Coordinates of C-alpha atoms in Angstrom, one line a residue:
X1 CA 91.1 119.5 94.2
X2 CA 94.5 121.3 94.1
X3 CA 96.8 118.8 95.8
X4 CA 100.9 120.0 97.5
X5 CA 102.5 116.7 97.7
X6 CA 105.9 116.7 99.4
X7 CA 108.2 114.0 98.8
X8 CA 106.6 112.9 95.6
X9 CA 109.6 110.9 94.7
X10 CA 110.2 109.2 97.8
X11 CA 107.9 105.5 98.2
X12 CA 104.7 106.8 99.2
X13 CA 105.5 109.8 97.7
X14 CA 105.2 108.3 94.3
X15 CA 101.7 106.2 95.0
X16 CA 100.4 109.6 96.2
X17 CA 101.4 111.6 92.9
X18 CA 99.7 108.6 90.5
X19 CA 96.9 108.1 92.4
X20 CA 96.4 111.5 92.8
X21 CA 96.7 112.4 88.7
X22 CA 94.4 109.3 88.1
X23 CA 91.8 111.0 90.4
X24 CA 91.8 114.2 88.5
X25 CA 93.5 116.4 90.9
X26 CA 95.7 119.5 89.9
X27 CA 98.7 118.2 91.9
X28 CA 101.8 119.8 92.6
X29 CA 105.0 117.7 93.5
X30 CA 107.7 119.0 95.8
X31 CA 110.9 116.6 95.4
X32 CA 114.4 116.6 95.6
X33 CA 115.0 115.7 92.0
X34 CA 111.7 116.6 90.4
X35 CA 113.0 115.0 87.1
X36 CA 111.6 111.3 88.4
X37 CA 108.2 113.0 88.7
X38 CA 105.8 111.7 86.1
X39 CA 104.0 114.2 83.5
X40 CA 100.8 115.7 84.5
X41 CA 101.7 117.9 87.4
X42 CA 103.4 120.7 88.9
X43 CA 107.0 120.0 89.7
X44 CA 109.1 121.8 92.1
X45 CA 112.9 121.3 92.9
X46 CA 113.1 121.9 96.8
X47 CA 115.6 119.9 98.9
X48 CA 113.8 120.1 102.4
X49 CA 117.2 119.6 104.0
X50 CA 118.1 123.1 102.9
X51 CA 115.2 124.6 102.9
X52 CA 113.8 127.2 100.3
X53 CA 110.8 129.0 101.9
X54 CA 109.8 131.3 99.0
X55 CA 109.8 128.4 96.8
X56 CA 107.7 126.1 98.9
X57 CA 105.2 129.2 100.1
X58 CA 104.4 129.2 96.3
X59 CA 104.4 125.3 95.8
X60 CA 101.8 125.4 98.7
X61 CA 100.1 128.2 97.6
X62 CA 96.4 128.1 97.0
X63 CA 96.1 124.1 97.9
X64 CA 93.3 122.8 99.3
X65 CA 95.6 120.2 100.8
X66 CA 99.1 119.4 101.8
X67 CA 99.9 115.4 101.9
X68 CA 104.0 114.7 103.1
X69 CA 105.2 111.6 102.9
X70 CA 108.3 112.9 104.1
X71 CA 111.0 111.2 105.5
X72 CA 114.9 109.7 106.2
X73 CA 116.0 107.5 103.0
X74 CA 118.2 105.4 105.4
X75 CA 116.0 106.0 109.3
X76 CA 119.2 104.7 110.9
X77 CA 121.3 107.7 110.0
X78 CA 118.9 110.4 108.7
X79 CA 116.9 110.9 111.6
X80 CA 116.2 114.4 112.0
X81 CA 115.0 115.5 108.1
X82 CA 111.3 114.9 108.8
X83 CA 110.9 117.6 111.8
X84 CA 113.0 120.1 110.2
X85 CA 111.4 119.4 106.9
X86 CA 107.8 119.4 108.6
X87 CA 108.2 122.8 110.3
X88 CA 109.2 124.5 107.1
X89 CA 106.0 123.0 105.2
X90 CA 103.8 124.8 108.7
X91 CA 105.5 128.3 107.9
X92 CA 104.8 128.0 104.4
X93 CA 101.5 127.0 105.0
X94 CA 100.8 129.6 107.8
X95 CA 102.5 132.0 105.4
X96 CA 99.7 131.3 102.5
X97 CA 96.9 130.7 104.8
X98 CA 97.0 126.6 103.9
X99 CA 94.9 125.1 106.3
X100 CA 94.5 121.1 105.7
X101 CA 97.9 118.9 105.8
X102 CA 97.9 114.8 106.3
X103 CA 101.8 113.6 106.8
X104 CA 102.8 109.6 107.4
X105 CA 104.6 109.0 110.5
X106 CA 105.0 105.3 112.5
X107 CA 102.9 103.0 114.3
X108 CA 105.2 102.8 116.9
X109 CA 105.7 106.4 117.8
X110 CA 102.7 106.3 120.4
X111 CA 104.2 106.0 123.2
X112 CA 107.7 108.0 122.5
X113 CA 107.8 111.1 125.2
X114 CA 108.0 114.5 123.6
X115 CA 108.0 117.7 125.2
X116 CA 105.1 118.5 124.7
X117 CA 103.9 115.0 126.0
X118 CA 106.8 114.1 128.4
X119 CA 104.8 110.9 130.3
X120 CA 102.6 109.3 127.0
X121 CA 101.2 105.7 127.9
X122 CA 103.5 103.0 128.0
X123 CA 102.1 101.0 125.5
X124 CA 99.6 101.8 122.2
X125 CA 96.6 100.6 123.2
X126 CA 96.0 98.7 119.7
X127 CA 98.9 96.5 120.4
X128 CA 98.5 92.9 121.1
X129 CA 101.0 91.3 123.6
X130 CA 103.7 90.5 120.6
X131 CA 104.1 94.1 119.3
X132 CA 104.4 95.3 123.0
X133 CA 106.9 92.8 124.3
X134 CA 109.2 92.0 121.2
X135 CA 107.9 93.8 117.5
X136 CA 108.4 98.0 119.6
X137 CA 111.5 97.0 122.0
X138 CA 113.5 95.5 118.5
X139 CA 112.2 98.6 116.3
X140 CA 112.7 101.0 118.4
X141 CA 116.2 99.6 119.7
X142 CA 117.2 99.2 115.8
X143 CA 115.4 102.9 114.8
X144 CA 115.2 104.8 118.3
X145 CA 116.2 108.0 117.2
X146 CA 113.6 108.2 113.6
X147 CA 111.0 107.5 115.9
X148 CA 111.6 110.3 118.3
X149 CA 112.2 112.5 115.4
X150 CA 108.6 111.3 114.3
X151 CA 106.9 111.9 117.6
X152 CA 108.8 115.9 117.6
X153 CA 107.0 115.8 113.8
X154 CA 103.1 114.9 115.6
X155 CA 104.3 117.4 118.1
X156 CA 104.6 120.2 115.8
X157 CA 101.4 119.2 114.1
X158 CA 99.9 119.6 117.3
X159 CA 101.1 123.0 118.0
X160 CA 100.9 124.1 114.4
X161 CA 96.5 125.2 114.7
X162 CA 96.6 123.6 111.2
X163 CA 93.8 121.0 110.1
X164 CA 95.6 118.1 110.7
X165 CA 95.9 114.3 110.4
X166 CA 98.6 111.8 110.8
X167 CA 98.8 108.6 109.6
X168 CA 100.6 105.8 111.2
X169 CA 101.4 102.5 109.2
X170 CA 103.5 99.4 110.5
X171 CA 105.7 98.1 108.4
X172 CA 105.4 99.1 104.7
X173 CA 105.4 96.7 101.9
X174 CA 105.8 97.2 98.1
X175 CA 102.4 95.4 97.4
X176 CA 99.8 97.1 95.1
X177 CA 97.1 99.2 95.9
X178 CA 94.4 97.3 97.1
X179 CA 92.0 99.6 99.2
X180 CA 91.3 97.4 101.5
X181 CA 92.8 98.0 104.8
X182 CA 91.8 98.6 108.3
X183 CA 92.1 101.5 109.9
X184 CA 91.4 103.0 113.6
X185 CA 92.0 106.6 115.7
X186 CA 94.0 107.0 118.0
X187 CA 95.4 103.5 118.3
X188 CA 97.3 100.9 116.0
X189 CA 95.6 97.8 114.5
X190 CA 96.1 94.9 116.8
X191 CA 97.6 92.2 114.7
X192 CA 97.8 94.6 112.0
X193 CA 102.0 94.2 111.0
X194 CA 102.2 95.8 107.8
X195 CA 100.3 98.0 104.8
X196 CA 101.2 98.8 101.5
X197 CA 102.5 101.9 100.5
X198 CA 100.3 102.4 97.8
X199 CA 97.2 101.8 100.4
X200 CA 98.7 104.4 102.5
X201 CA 98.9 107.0 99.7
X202 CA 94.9 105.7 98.8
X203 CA 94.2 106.0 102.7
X204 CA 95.8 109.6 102.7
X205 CA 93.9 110.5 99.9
X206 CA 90.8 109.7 101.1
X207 CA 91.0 111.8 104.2
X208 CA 91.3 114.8 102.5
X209 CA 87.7 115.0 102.0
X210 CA 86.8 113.7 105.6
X211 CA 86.9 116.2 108.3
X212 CA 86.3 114.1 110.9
X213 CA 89.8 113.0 110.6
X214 CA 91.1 116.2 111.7
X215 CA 93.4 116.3 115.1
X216 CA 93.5 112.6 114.8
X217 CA 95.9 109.9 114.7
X218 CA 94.7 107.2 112.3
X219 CA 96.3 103.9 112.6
X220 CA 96.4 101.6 109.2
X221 CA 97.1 98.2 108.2
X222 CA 96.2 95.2 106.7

């Protein structure tokens, strides 16, 4: 398949491009600094907080699938980057008729209002008493505003008409791929308090090729 990955530098970013090569797809890798990128693809220089759109139309251009593992290096003072970055990947795609896009988001984004979702539920119904009473009030107190930039990102998925899916992993570890993992719709894992970011990028992979994923929010962990 011919593969847009945005972010291929960033830490799931870099699982996705190998695993993606190793597969045998014709990848294309949209970073920052494409000089990290590994040989064997496509690289293309576009920083998404200044965005090029002629440059990423053609980086998107005839891809059977866009995979973003966009987001803030530091979530504390970068929130912001993955909206604006996500709705210039949707123009670019709507510009060159690219239908299928999976991005990484947050298990705790759930029950974060948006506009276009101003009441959500108060809790994620996958979370076991802990994660609602202590593990979302301390993440969201110490990343409050990446998360609501995360839930405007879902919303603009949403609103896009694309074929999409989101993925939403707990905490992220530096672990190998194992592909083994569990993984639900519309919910987080209940006791599930962290993945690998290599098993994301093998999870993200995989639902390229499985439409039943699309308009879903798939929850992942160990």
């Amino acid at each position: 398949m011919k593969l847009t990955i945005v972010a291929a530098t960033g830490g799931i970013g870099r699982h996705l491009v190998e695993q993606a090569v190793a597969d045998g797809h014709d990848v294309t890798a949209v970073a920052r600094r494409p000089r990290e990128l590994p040989g064997g693809v496509r690289a293309v220089a576009v920083d998404l907080t200044r965005p090029d759109m002629p440059t990423l139309a053609a980086a998107v251009r005839g891809a059977d699938a866009v995979l973003s593992a966009l987001g803030p290096r530091n979530p504390r003072a970068d929130a912001g980057i993955t909206s604006r970055g996500t709705r210039e990947i949707v123009a670019a795609m709507r510009a060159e008729h690219v239908r299928r896009i999976i991005i990484v988001s947050a298990a705790p984004v759930g029950p974060v209002p948006v506009p276009g979702q101003p009441t959500p539920p108060r809790h994620d119904p996958g979370d076991g008493f802990f994660m609602r009473h202590l593990g979302v009030p301390f993440t969201r107190a110490m990343f409050g505003r990446h998360y609501a930039d995360l839930a405007v990102t879902e919303q603009t998925l949403r609103d896009s008409e694309l074929q999409w899916t989101v993925s939403r992993p707990p905490k992220l570890t530096d672990k190998p791929v194992t592909g083994k993992y569990r993984t639900a719709w519309n919910r987080n894992i209940r006791g599930g308090f962290s993945v690998s970011r290599a098993d994301v990028a093998h999870h993200m992979l995989a639902m390229v090729n499985q439409p039943d994923t699309i308009e879903q929010v798939v929850g992942i962990a160990n």
